[in-house]
mmCIF file of C-alpha atoms in Angstrom:
data_model
loop_
_atom_site.group_PDB
_atom_site.id
_atom_site.type_symbol
_atom_site.label_atom_id
_atom_site.label_comp_id
_atom_site.label_asym_id
_atom_site.label_seq_id
_atom_site.Cartn_x
_atom_site.Cartn_y
_atom_site.Cartn_z
ATOM 1 C CA ASP A 9 0.000 0.000 0.000
ATOM 2 C CA LYS A 10 2.796 2.451 0.845
ATOM 3 C CA SER A 11 4.611 1.743 -2.423
ATOM 4 C CA ALA A 12 1.386 2.263 -4.328
ATOM 5 C CA ALA A 13 0.929 5.664 -2.684
ATOM 6 C CA ILE A 14 4.462 6.765 -3.571
ATOM 7 C CA GLU A 15 4.330 5.669 -7.241
ATOM 8 C CA PRO A 16 2.401 8.727 -8.576
ATOM 9 C CA VAL A 17 4.964 11.122 -7.065
ATOM 10 C CA VAL A 18 7.892 9.175 -8.495
ATOM 11 C CA ALA A 19 6.247 9.101 -11.893
ATOM 12 C CA LEU A 20 6.171 12.921 -12.132
ATOM 13 C CA SER A 21 8.638 14.421 -14.614
ATOM 14 C CA SER A 22 11.083 17.146 -13.616
ATOM 15 C CA LYS A 23 8.932 19.753 -15.340
ATOM 16 C CA GLU A 24 5.844 18.560 -13.559
ATOM 17 C CA GLN A 25 7.659 18.551 -10.228
ATOM 18 C CA PHE A 26 8.797 22.146 -10.829
ATOM 19 C CA LEU A 27 5.273 23.287 -11.708
ATOM 20 C CA PHE A 28 3.953 21.493 -8.685
ATOM 21 C CA PHE A 29 6.525 23.279 -6.488
ATOM 22 C CA VAL A 30 5.597 26.656 -7.996
ATOM 23 C CA GLU A 31 1.943 25.963 -7.388
ATOM 24 C CA GLU A 32 2.636 24.943 -3.815
ATOM 25 C CA HIS A 33 4.929 27.957 -3.076
ATOM 26 C CA ARG A 34 3.485 30.630 -5.322
ATOM 27 C CA GLY A 35 4.102 33.483 -2.854
ATOM 28 C CA LEU A 36 7.745 32.518 -2.319
ATOM 29 C CA VAL A 37 8.397 32.229 -6.058
ATOM 30 C CA TRP A 38 6.882 35.606 -6.863
ATOM 31 C CA GLY A 39 8.816 37.134 -3.990
ATOM 32 C CA GLY A 40 12.056 35.735 -5.424
ATOM 33 C CA ILE A 41 11.252 37.059 -8.900
ATOM 34 C CA PHE A 42 10.482 40.478 -7.462
ATOM 35 C CA LEU A 43 13.757 40.457 -5.525
ATOM 36 C CA VAL A 44 15.754 39.590 -8.662
ATOM 37 C CA VAL A 45 14.037 42.362 -10.630
ATOM 38 C CA VAL A 46 14.789 44.851 -7.852
ATOM 39 C CA LEU A 47 18.453 43.796 -7.704
ATOM 40 C CA VAL A 48 18.898 44.012 -11.483
ATOM 41 C CA GLY A 49 17.137 47.360 -11.573
ATOM 42 C CA GLY A 50 19.301 48.600 -8.718
ATOM 43 C CA LEU A 51 22.501 47.550 -10.486
ATOM 44 C CA ILE A 52 21.403 49.273 -13.691
ATOM 45 C CA ALA A 53 20.514 52.423 -11.758
ATOM 46 C CA LEU A 54 23.868 52.404 -9.939
ATOM 47 C CA LYS A 55 25.733 51.964 -13.200
ATOM 48 C CA TRP A 56 23.793 54.827 -14.771
ATOM 49 C CA LEU A 57 24.419 57.081 -11.769
ATOM 50 C CA SER A 58 28.124 56.186 -11.810
ATOM 51 C CA HIS A 59 28.294 57.070 -15.496
ATOM 52 C CA GLN A 60 26.519 60.356 -14.832
ATOM 53 C CA LYS A 61 28.920 61.206 -12.007
ATOM 54 C CA GLN A 62 31.901 60.479 -14.220
ATOM 55 C CA GLU A 63 30.479 62.707 -16.965
ATOM 56 C CA GLU A 64 29.910 65.543 -14.495
ATOM 57 C CA ALA A 65 33.383 65.057 -13.027
ATOM 58 C CA TRP A 66 35.023 65.164 -16.469
ATOM 59 C CA GLU A 67 33.132 68.353 -17.299
ATOM 60 C CA LEU A 68 34.293 70.046 -14.099
ATOM 61 C CA GLN A 69 37.779 68.649 -14.663
ATOM 62 C CA GLY A 70 37.935 70.276 -18.086
ATOM 63 C CA LYS A 71 36.880 73.633 -16.670
ATOM 64 C CA ALA A 72 39.425 73.395 -13.854
ATOM 65 C CA GLN A 73 42.265 72.533 -16.230
ATOM 66 C CA HIS A 74 41.276 75.396 -18.520
ATOM 67 C CA VAL A 75 41.448 77.838 -15.603
ATOM 68 C CA TYR A 76 44.738 76.323 -14.439
ATOM 69 C CA LEU A 77 46.502 76.321 -17.809
ATOM 70 C CA ASP A 78 45.016 79.440 -19.395
ATOM 71 C CA ARG A 79 46.920 81.949 -17.284
ATOM 72 C CA PRO A 80 48.030 85.323 -18.641
ATOM 73 C CA LEU A 81 51.804 85.647 -18.820
ATOM 74 C CA ASP A 82 51.741 89.424 -18.503
ATOM 75 C CA ASP A 83 49.468 89.604 -15.442
ATOM 76 C CA VAL A 84 51.019 87.984 -12.372
ATOM 77 C CA GLU A 85 48.095 88.708 -10.074
ATOM 78 C CA LYS A 86 45.596 87.248 -12.528
ATOM 79 C CA GLY A 87 47.787 84.174 -12.859
ATOM 80 C CA LYS A 88 47.835 83.701 -9.093
ATOM 81 C CA ALA A 89 44.064 84.104 -8.961
ATOM 82 C CA ASN A 90 43.661 81.443 -11.651
ATOM 83 C CA ILE A 91 45.864 79.026 -9.724
ATOM 84 C CA GLN A 92 43.872 79.601 -6.548
ATOM 85 C CA GLN A 93 40.568 79.133 -8.375
ATOM 86 C CA ALA A 94 41.795 75.965 -10.076
ATOM 87 C CA SER A 95 42.998 74.548 -6.739
ATOM 88 C CA GLY A 96 39.513 75.052 -5.311
ATOM 89 C CA MET A 97 37.931 73.318 -8.303
ATOM 90 C CA PHE A 98 40.309 70.357 -8.012
ATOM 91 C CA GLN A 99 39.417 70.042 -4.323
ATOM 92 C CA ASN A 100 35.701 70.105 -5.176
ATOM 93 C CA ILE A 101 36.180 67.247 -7.624
ATOM 94 C CA LEU A 102 37.920 65.192 -4.931
ATOM 95 C CA LYS A 103 35.063 65.832 -2.488
ATOM 96 C CA GLN A 104 32.090 65.474 -4.840
ATOM 97 C CA TYR A 105 33.383 62.789 -7.200
ATOM 98 C CA PRO A 106 35.766 60.494 -5.293
ATOM 99 C CA ALA A 107 36.884 57.210 -6.861
ATOM 100 C CA THR A 108 36.429 58.577 -10.396
ATOM 101 C CA PRO A 109 39.165 58.874 -13.031
ATOM 102 C CA SER A 110 38.803 62.657 -12.769
ATOM 103 C CA ALA A 111 39.558 62.523 -9.050
ATOM 104 C CA LYS A 112 42.847 60.793 -9.791
ATOM 105 C CA ILE A 113 43.962 63.509 -12.205
ATOM 106 C CA SER A 114 42.651 66.255 -9.935
ATOM 107 C CA SER A 115 44.646 64.894 -7.014
ATOM 108 C CA PHE A 116 47.864 65.204 -9.035
ATOM 109 C CA LEU A 117 47.026 68.632 -10.459
ATOM 110 C CA LEU A 118 46.018 69.889 -7.032
ATOM 111 C CA GLY A 119 49.528 69.185 -5.785
ATOM 112 C CA ASN A 120 51.027 70.938 -8.816
ATOM 113 C CA SER A 121 48.821 74.011 -8.409
ATOM 114 C CA LEU A 122 49.650 74.265 -4.709
ATOM 115 C CA MET A 123 53.346 74.014 -5.577
ATOM 116 C CA GLU A 124 53.019 76.930 -7.998
ATOM 117 C CA ALA A 125 51.196 78.897 -5.308
ATOM 118 C CA GLU A 126 54.190 78.148 -3.028
ATOM 119 C CA ASN A 127 51.901 76.316 -0.609
ATOM 120 C CA TYR A 128 54.459 73.565 -0.149
ATOM 121 C CA GLN A 129 52.842 71.945 2.880
ATOM 122 C CA GLY A 130 49.534 71.713 1.021
ATOM 123 C CA ALA A 131 51.321 70.217 -1.982
ATOM 124 C CA ILE A 132 53.030 67.655 0.263
ATOM 125 C CA GLU A 133 49.658 66.604 1.668
ATOM 126 C CA ALA A 134 48.121 66.356 -1.813
ATOM 127 C CA TYR A 135 51.006 64.284 -3.218
ATOM 128 C CA THR A 136 51.105 62.037 -0.140
ATOM 129 C CA SER A 137 47.369 61.428 -0.441
ATOM 130 C CA PHE A 138 47.828 60.505 -4.107
ATOM 131 C CA VAL A 139 50.580 57.995 -3.341
ATOM 132 C CA GLN A 140 48.424 56.341 -0.674
ATOM 133 C CA GLU A 141 45.247 56.339 -2.769
ATOM 134 C CA TYR A 142 46.698 55.193 -6.090
ATOM 135 C CA ALA A 143 49.630 53.028 -5.040
ATOM 136 C CA GLN A 144 48.849 50.506 -7.798
ATOM 137 C CA ASP A 145 49.607 53.029 -10.546
ATOM 138 C CA HIS A 146 53.361 52.519 -10.264
ATOM 139 C CA ILE A 147 54.360 54.733 -13.191
ATOM 140 C CA LEU A 148 52.346 57.792 -12.148
ATOM 141 C CA VAL A 149 53.267 57.238 -8.500
ATOM 142 C CA GLY A 150 56.928 57.532 -9.519
ATOM 143 C CA LEU A 151 56.262 60.953 -11.039
ATOM 144 C CA VAL A 152 54.264 62.076 -8.000
ATOM 145 C CA GLN A 153 56.994 60.926 -5.612
ATOM 146 C CA GLN A 154 59.503 63.029 -7.526
ATOM 147 C CA ARG A 155 57.210 66.035 -7.148
ATOM 148 C CA LEU A 156 56.781 65.149 -3.480
ATOM 149 C CA GLY A 157 60.556 65.168 -3.052
ATOM 150 C CA LEU A 158 60.802 68.623 -4.624
ATOM 151 C CA ALA A 159 57.995 69.911 -2.392
ATOM 152 C CA GLN A 160 59.732 68.513 0.697
ATOM 153 C CA LEU A 161 62.980 70.125 -0.402
ATOM 154 C CA LEU A 162 61.364 73.522 -0.942
ATOM 155 C CA ASN A 163 59.651 73.130 2.424
ATOM 156 C CA GLY A 164 63.052 72.724 4.088
ATOM 157 C CA ASN A 165 62.902 69.003 4.850
ATOM 158 C CA ARG A 166 65.948 67.527 3.109
ATOM 159 C CA GLU A 167 65.682 64.101 4.756
ATOM 160 C CA ALA A 168 62.085 63.639 3.622
ATOM 161 C CA ALA A 169 63.024 64.828 0.134
ATOM 162 C CA VAL A 170 65.818 62.266 -0.184
ATOM 163 C CA GLY A 171 63.432 59.596 1.110
ATOM 164 C CA ALA A 172 60.926 60.446 -1.627
ATOM 165 C CA PHE A 173 63.645 60.368 -4.302
ATOM 166 C CA ASP A 174 64.942 57.032 -3.004
ATOM 167 C CA ALA A 175 61.401 55.646 -3.225
ATOM 168 C CA VAL A 176 61.429 56.417 -6.953
ATOM 169 C CA LEU A 177 64.775 54.646 -7.409
ATOM 170 C CA GLY A 178 63.339 51.638 -5.573
ATOM 171 C CA ASN A 179 60.274 51.526 -7.826
ATOM 172 C CA PRO A 180 60.987 49.036 -10.652
ATOM 173 C CA HIS A 181 58.217 50.551 -12.793
ATOM 174 C CA ALA A 182 59.269 54.205 -12.490
ATOM 175 C CA LEU A 183 60.224 55.867 -15.775
ATOM 176 C CA ASN A 184 61.831 58.968 -14.273
ATOM 177 C CA LYS A 185 64.797 57.503 -12.408
ATOM 178 C CA ASP A 186 67.257 59.475 -14.552
ATOM 179 C CA GLN A 187 65.621 62.737 -13.479
ATOM 180 C CA VAL A 188 65.686 61.679 -9.838
ATOM 181 C CA LEU A 189 69.380 60.775 -10.017
ATOM 182 C CA PHE A 190 70.030 64.186 -11.535
ATOM 183 C CA GLU A 191 68.065 65.849 -8.710
ATOM 184 C CA LEU A 192 70.031 63.906 -6.086
ATOM 185 C CA ALA A 193 73.318 64.833 -7.764
ATOM 186 C CA LYS A 194 72.394 68.524 -7.878
ATOM 187 C CA LEU A 195 71.292 68.400 -4.251
ATOM 188 C CA ALA A 196 74.587 66.832 -3.165
ATOM 189 C CA GLU A 197 76.512 69.346 -5.276
ATOM 190 C CA SER A 198 74.668 72.280 -3.685
ATOM 191 C CA GLU A 199 75.691 70.935 -0.276
ATOM 192 C CA GLU A 200 79.314 70.588 -1.472
ATOM 193 C CA LYS A 201 79.186 66.806 -1.093
ATOM 194 C CA ILE A 202 81.278 66.324 -4.200
ATOM 195 C CA ASP A 203 81.853 62.574 -3.834
ATOM 196 C CA ASP A 204 78.128 61.878 -3.507
ATOM 197 C CA SER A 205 77.345 64.209 -6.372
ATOM 198 C CA VAL A 206 79.849 62.533 -8.690
ATOM 199 C CA LYS A 207 78.528 59.122 -7.650
ATOM 200 C CA TYR A 208 74.981 60.045 -8.684
ATOM 201 C CA TYR A 209 76.134 61.655 -11.937
ATOM 202 C CA LYS A 210 78.179 58.572 -12.858
ATOM 203 C CA GLN A 211 75.277 56.265 -11.987
ATOM 204 C CA LEU A 212 73.082 58.329 -14.278
ATOM 205 C CA ILE A 213 75.631 58.107 -17.106
ATOM 206 C CA GLN A 214 76.101 54.345 -16.719
ATOM 207 C CA GLU A 215 72.461 53.311 -16.280
ATOM 208 C CA PHE A 216 70.757 55.862 -18.532
ATOM 209 C CA SER A 217 73.257 56.665 -21.266
ATOM 210 C CA LEU A 218 70.483 57.724 -23.672
ATOM 211 C CA SER A 219 68.859 60.087 -21.192
ATOM 212 C CA PRO A 220 68.905 63.809 -22.065
ATOM 213 C CA PHE A 221 70.348 64.346 -18.577
ATOM 214 C CA SER A 222 73.340 62.109 -19.340
ATOM 215 C CA SER A 223 75.292 64.713 -21.341
ATOM 216 C CA GLU A 224 74.853 67.311 -18.606
ATOM 217 C CA ALA A 225 75.949 64.728 -16.036
ATOM 218 C CA SER A 226 79.118 64.042 -18.065
ATOM 219 C CA LEU A 227 79.963 67.741 -18.085
ATOM 220 C CA ARG A 228 79.436 67.976 -14.338
ATOM 221 C CA VAL A 229 81.756 65.010 -13.731
ATOM 222 C CA LYS A 230 84.470 66.724 -15.805
ATOM 223 C CA VAL A 231 84.075 69.869 -13.721
ATOM 224 C CA LEU A 232 83.775 68.229 -10.301
ATOM 225 C CA ALA A 233 86.208 65.345 -10.789
ATOM 226 C CA PRO A 234 88.503 66.073 -13.750
ATOM 227 C CA GLU A 235 90.922 63.337 -12.654
ATOM 228 C CA GLU A 236 88.221 60.671 -12.907
ATOM 229 C CA ALA A 237 87.025 62.043 -16.231
ATOM 230 C CA LYS A 238 90.634 62.023 -17.500
ATOM 231 C CA GLU A 239 91.160 58.438 -16.354
ATOM 232 C CA SER A 240 88.089 57.315 -18.257
ATOM 233 C CA VAL A 241 89.451 58.952 -21.438
ATOM 234 C CA GLU A 242 93.125 57.898 -21.108
ATOM 235 C CA PRO A 243 92.615 54.166 -21.784
ATOM 236 C CA GLU A 244 90.946 55.030 -25.092
ATOM 237 C CA ALA A 245 93.764 57.414 -25.994
ATOM 238 C CA THR A 246 96.362 54.784 -25.058
ATOM 239 C CA ASN A 247 94.709 52.156 -27.229
ATOM 240 C CA GLY A 248 94.614 54.579 -30.129
ATOM 241 C CA SER A 249 98.285 55.569 -29.768
ATOM 242 C CA THR A 250 99.511 51.955 -29.642
ATOM 243 C CA ALA A 251 97.602 51.147 -32.769
ATOM 244 C CA ILE A 252 99.407 53.865 -34.783
ATOM 245 C CA PRO A 253 103.008 52.564 -34.284
ATOM 246 C CA GLU A 254 101.883 49.056 -35.144
ATOM 247 C CA ALA A 255 100.363 50.316 -38.350
ATOM 248 C CA SER A 256 103.483 52.370 -39.217
ATOM 249 C CA ASN A 257 105.789 49.384 -38.509
ATOM 250 C CA HIS A 258 103.684 47.235 -40.775
ATOM 251 C CA GLN A 259 103.879 49.831 -43.538
ATOM 252 C CA SER A 260 107.689 50.171 -43.196
ATOM 253 C CA GLU A 261 108.127 46.403 -43.428
ATOM 254 C CA GLU A 262 106.069 46.348 -46.610
ATOM 255 C CA GLY A 263 108.178 49.225 -48.003
ATOM 256 C CA GLU A 264 111.435 47.374 -47.365
ATOM 257 C CA LYS A 265 110.031 44.276 -48.996
ATOM 258 C CA ASP A 266 109.089 46.239 -52.121
ATOM 259 C CA GLU A 267 112.560 47.802 -52.343
ATOM 260 C CA LYS A 268 114.234 44.397 -52.203
ATOM 261 C CA GLU A 269 111.987 43.051 -54.923
ATOM 262 C CA GLY A 270 112.700 46.147 -57.039
ATOM 263 C CA GLY A 271 116.454 45.664 -56.608
ATOM 264 C CA LYS A 272 116.187 42.120 -57.836
#
């Protein structure tokens, strides 16, 4: 009797079992469908809002950059006013549109504008915030750390400046190591640390021979350490001078041989 009662249930197909379940739990099924629709609609709305925010941020970014870059060269006060206005606009982008591509650019330009306004402490804070926020962008972080080092230097903190420059040299993805080596060499030279300065210049020449800073570094080595520059040239001169006698000896031997043959 029990097996006979179970047989009709076992005989139901998967489709029939599903329809039977829906019929039995109609409220739960409709609730699940409604929840899915709400979630999908919410995701679409969030994506649309995110796109709108990015569009608004880019628009404000363009205006801020226009104010920042379009500064009159013959009106210093107007130029300062433009920088101050642009700094405020960059800060607004960071507050109103965080985590957008525009915020990333604004963070960098904010530091630059504060540097030009000689607000070095503000620039340090802006650059430091960028490095912390966008640490995964190794190439741009290298550029920002160089700017951070300059800001620290202008703010009177040499140790922090050297630390920022060293961070660039330790970044395997940085593309501005030649510039940083040049900055370190100039800094050491200004402090009359000639050995350190020459070391940085020579490192620049050896590791970045194609850099536009390499030729200037070579000139500085000749000025600061003429003995070392002379030593690097002397081996080449010696090799050239030894080659000349060998060539002349060879020519004289050939001349003697020709004379003997002519005499015969």
